[in-house]
Structure formats: structure tokens, C-alpha cells
CSV table of C-alpha atoms in Angstrom, one decimal:
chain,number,residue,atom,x,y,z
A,1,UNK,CA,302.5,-35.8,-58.9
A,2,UNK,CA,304.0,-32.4,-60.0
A,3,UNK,CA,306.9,-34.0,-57.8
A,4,UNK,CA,307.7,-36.2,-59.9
A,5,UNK,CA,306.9,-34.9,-63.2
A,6,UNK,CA,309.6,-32.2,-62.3
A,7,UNK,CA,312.2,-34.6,-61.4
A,8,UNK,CA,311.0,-36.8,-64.6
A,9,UNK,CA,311.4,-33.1,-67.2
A,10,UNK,CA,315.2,-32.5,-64.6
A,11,UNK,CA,316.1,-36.1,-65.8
A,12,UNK,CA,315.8,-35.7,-69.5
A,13,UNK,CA,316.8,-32.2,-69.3
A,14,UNK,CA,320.2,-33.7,-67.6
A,15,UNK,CA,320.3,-36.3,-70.3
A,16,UNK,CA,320.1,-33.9,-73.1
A,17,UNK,CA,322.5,-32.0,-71.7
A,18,UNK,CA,324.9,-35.0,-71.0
A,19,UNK,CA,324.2,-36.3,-74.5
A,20,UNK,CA,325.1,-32.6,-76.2
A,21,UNK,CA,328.4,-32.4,-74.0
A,22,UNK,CA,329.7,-35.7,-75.1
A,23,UNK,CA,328.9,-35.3,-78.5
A,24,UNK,CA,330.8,-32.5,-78.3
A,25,UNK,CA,333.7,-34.1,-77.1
A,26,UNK,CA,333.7,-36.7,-79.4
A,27,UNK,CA,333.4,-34.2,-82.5
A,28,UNK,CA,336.0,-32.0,-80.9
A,29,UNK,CA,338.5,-35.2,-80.0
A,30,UNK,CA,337.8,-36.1,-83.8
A,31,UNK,CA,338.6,-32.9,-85.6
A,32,UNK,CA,341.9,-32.5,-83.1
A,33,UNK,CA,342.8,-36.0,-84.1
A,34,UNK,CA,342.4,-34.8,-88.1
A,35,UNK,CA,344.4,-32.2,-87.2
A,36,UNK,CA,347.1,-34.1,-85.4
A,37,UNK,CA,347.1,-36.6,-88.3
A,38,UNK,CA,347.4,-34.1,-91.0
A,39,UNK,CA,350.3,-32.1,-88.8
A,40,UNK,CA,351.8,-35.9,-88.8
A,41,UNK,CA,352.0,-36.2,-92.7
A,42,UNK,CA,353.0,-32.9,-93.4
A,43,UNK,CA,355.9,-33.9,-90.5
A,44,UNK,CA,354.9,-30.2,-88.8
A,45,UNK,CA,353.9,-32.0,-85.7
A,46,UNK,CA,355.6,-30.4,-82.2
A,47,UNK,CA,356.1,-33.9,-80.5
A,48,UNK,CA,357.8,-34.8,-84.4
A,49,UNK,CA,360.1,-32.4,-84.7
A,50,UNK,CA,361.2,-32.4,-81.2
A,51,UNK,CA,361.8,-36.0,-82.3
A,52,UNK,CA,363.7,-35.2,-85.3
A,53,UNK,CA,365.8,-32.5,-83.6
A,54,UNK,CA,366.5,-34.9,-80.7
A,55,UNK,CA,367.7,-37.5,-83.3
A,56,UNK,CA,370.0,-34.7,-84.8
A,57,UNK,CA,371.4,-33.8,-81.6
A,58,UNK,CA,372.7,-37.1,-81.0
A,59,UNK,CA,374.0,-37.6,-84.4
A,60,UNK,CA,375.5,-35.0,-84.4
A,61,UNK,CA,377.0,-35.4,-80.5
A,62,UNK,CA,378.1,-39.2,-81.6
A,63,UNK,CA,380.3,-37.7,-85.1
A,64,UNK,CA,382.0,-35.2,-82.8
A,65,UNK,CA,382.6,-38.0,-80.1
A,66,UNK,CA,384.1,-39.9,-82.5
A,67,UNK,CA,386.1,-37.1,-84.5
A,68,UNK,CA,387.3,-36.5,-81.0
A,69,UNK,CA,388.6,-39.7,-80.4
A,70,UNK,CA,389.6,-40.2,-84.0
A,71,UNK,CA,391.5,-37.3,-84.0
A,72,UNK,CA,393.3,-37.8,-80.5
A,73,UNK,CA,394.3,-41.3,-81.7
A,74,UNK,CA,395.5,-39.9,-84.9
A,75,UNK,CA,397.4,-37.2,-82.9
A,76,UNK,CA,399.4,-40.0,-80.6
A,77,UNK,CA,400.3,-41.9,-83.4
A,78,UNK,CA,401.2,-38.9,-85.5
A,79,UNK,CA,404.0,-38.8,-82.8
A,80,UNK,CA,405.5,-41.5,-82.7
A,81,UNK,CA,407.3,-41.6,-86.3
A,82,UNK,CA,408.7,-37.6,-85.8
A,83,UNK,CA,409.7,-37.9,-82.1
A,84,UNK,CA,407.5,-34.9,-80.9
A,85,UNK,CA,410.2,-33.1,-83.3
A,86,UNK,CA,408.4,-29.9,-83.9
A,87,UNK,CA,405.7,-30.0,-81.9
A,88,UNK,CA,405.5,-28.4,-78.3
A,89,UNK,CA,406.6,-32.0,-77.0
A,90,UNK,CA,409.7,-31.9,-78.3
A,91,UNK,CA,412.0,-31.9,-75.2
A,92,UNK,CA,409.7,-34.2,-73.3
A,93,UNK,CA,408.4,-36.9,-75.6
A,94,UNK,CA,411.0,-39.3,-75.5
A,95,UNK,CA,410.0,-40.0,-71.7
A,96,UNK,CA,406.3,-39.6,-72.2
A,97,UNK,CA,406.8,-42.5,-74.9
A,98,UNK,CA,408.9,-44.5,-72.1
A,99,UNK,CA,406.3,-44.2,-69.8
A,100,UNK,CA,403.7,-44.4,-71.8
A,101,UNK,CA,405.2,-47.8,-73.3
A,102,UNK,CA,406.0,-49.3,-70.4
A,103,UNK,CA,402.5,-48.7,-69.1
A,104,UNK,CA,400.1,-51.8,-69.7
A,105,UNK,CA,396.9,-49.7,-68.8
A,106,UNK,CA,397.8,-47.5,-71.5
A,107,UNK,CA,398.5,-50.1,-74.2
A,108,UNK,CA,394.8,-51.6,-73.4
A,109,UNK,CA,393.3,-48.1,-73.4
A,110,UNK,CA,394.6,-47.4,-76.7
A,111,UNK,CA,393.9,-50.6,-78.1
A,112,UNK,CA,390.1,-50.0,-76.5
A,113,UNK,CA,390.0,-46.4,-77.9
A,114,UNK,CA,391.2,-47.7,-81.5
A,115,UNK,CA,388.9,-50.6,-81.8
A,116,UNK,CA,386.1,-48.2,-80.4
A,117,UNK,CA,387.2,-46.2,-83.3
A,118,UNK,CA,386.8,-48.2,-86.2
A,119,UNK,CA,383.8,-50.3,-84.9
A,120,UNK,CA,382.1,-47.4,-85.1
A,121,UNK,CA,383.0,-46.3,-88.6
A,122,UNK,CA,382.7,-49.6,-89.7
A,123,UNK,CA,379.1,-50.1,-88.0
A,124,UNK,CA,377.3,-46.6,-86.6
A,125,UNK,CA,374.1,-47.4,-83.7
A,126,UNK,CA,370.5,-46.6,-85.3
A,127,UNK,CA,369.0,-45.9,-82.4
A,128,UNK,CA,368.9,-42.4,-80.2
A,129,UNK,CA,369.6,-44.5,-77.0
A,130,UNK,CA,372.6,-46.6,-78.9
A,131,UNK,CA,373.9,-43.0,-80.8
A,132,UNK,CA,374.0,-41.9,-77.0
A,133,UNK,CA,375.7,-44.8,-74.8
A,134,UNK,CA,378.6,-44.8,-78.1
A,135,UNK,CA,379.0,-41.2,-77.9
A,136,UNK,CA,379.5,-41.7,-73.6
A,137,UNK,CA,381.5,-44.3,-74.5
A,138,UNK,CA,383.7,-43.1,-76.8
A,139,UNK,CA,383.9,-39.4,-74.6
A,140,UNK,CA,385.0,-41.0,-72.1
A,141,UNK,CA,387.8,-43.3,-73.8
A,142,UNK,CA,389.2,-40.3,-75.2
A,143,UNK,CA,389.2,-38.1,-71.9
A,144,UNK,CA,391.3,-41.1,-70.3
A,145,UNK,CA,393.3,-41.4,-72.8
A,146,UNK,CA,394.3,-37.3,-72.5
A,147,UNK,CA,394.3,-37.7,-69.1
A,148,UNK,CA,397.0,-40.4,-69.5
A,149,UNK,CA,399.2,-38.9,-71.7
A,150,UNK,CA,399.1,-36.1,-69.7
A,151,UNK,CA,399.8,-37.7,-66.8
A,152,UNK,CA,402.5,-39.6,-68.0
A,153,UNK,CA,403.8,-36.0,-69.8
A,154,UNK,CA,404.7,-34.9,-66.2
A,155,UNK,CA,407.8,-35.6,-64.7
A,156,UNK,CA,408.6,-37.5,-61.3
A,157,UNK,CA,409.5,-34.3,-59.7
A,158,UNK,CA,407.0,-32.2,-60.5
A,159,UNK,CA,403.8,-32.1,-58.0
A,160,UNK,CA,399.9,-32.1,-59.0
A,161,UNK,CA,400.0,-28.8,-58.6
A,162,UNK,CA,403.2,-28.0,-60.8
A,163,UNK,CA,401.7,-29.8,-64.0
């Protein structure tokens, strides 16, 4: 009998003890989740301003893609109505146009780069994943357009290495 009268008090005493650590939990899970929500509304949260600064990131990565562009666009067209007259391209530009005219891959690229351009002034992504795949995008149109112009800036003659 003493048997189980001691495993009968163990039993409750576990209980209790059971009961006592869960209500703690829940209180504790409760205030944290006050907490959290309070952090939330006065937007000092970690996980929101990691968030926000994320956001910022790739706004401000897409503007400078598509300054970048923009500006390497504006630069080649600049160009074309003073001949390279005055700029370091002076001697050679009359042959990088001629190649770069007669060059359908070119014409398409900066047809893609332009309309790439002003779709995206016209009509800017929302989203962090959209800001991100427009800023690759648009990178990447205007690294193969410099690396087109400069490839077509080199002369027959000259090797890779010569450039």
C-alpha cells in the first residue's frame, strides 16, 4: 500500500509540475508574442527592417541598373550626330559605326536594351523578386552592349590581347 500511495503523491507531483511548466510557456509565448506585435507596429521589428532594408537594396540596385543602361544608351546615340568628334573616339568611330551598323546582333541588342529602357520607366516591378530579375536583366543588356561596341571598337589587325 505505501507502494502505491507513493507512486499515486509522484503522479500528481509530476502533474503539478507539468501543469506549472506549461503554463509557463504559454504565459511566456504570450508576453513574447505582445512584444513581437508591439515591435511590429512601432515597425522596430529585426525580421522588418531586414525586410525594409532588403527592399531598399534592390530599389536602389534596379535605379542604378537602369541609369546604367540609360546612360550607355544615351552615350551611343550621343555619338552618332558628332561623329565621335571630340571624344576619345574620334579617329576610330567612323569604323566602329560601320561595323557596328552592319551588325544585325547589334541592331537587336540595342533595340532590346532601349525597349528594356523605357518599359521600365514607363512601368517599374513592385515586387523584390521582379526589382531583382529587371535589374539582372537590364545589367546584363548593358554589359553586352559594352562588350559589343568594344569589340567592334577593335580593329581586324589587332589581337585579343592587343585591345
Amino acid at each position: 500500500m505505501p507502494l502505491i500511495l507513493a507512486l499515486l503523491l509522484l503522479t500528481i507531483i509530476a502533474g503539478v509540475v507539468a501543469w506549472v511548466a506549461l503554463t509557463g510557456w504559454l504565459v511566456r509565448s504570450g508576453l513574447e508574442d505582445l512584444s513581437r506585435r508591439r515591435r511590429l507596429r512601432r515597425g522596430a521589428d529585426p525580421v522588418q527592417l531586414t525586410a525594409e532594408r532588403a527592399v531598399d537594396a534592390a530599389r536602389r540596385s534596379y535605379l542604378m541598373a537602369l541609369e546604367s543602361l540609360t546612360e550607355t544608351l544615351d552615350g551611343w546615340y550621343a555619338l552618332r550626330p558628332t561623329l565621335g568628334i571630340g571624344t576619345p573616339l574620334e579617329r576610330t568611330y567612323p569604323d566602329l559605326r560601320d561595323r557596328t551598323d552592319a551588325d544585325p546582333g547589334f541592331v537587336e541588342l540595342v533595340e532590346r536594351a532601349n525597349s528594356a529602357s523605357l518599359a521600365n520607366r514607363a512601368n517599374p516591378p513592385a515586387t523584390v523578386a521582379e526589382l531583382l530579375a529587371e535589374t539582372a536583366r537590364m545589367d546584363s543588356l548593358m554589359l553586352a552592349l559594352r562588350a559589343r561596341i568594344h569589340h567592334a571598337g577593335r580593329s581586324p589587325e589587332t589581337g585579343p590581347g592587343d585591345g
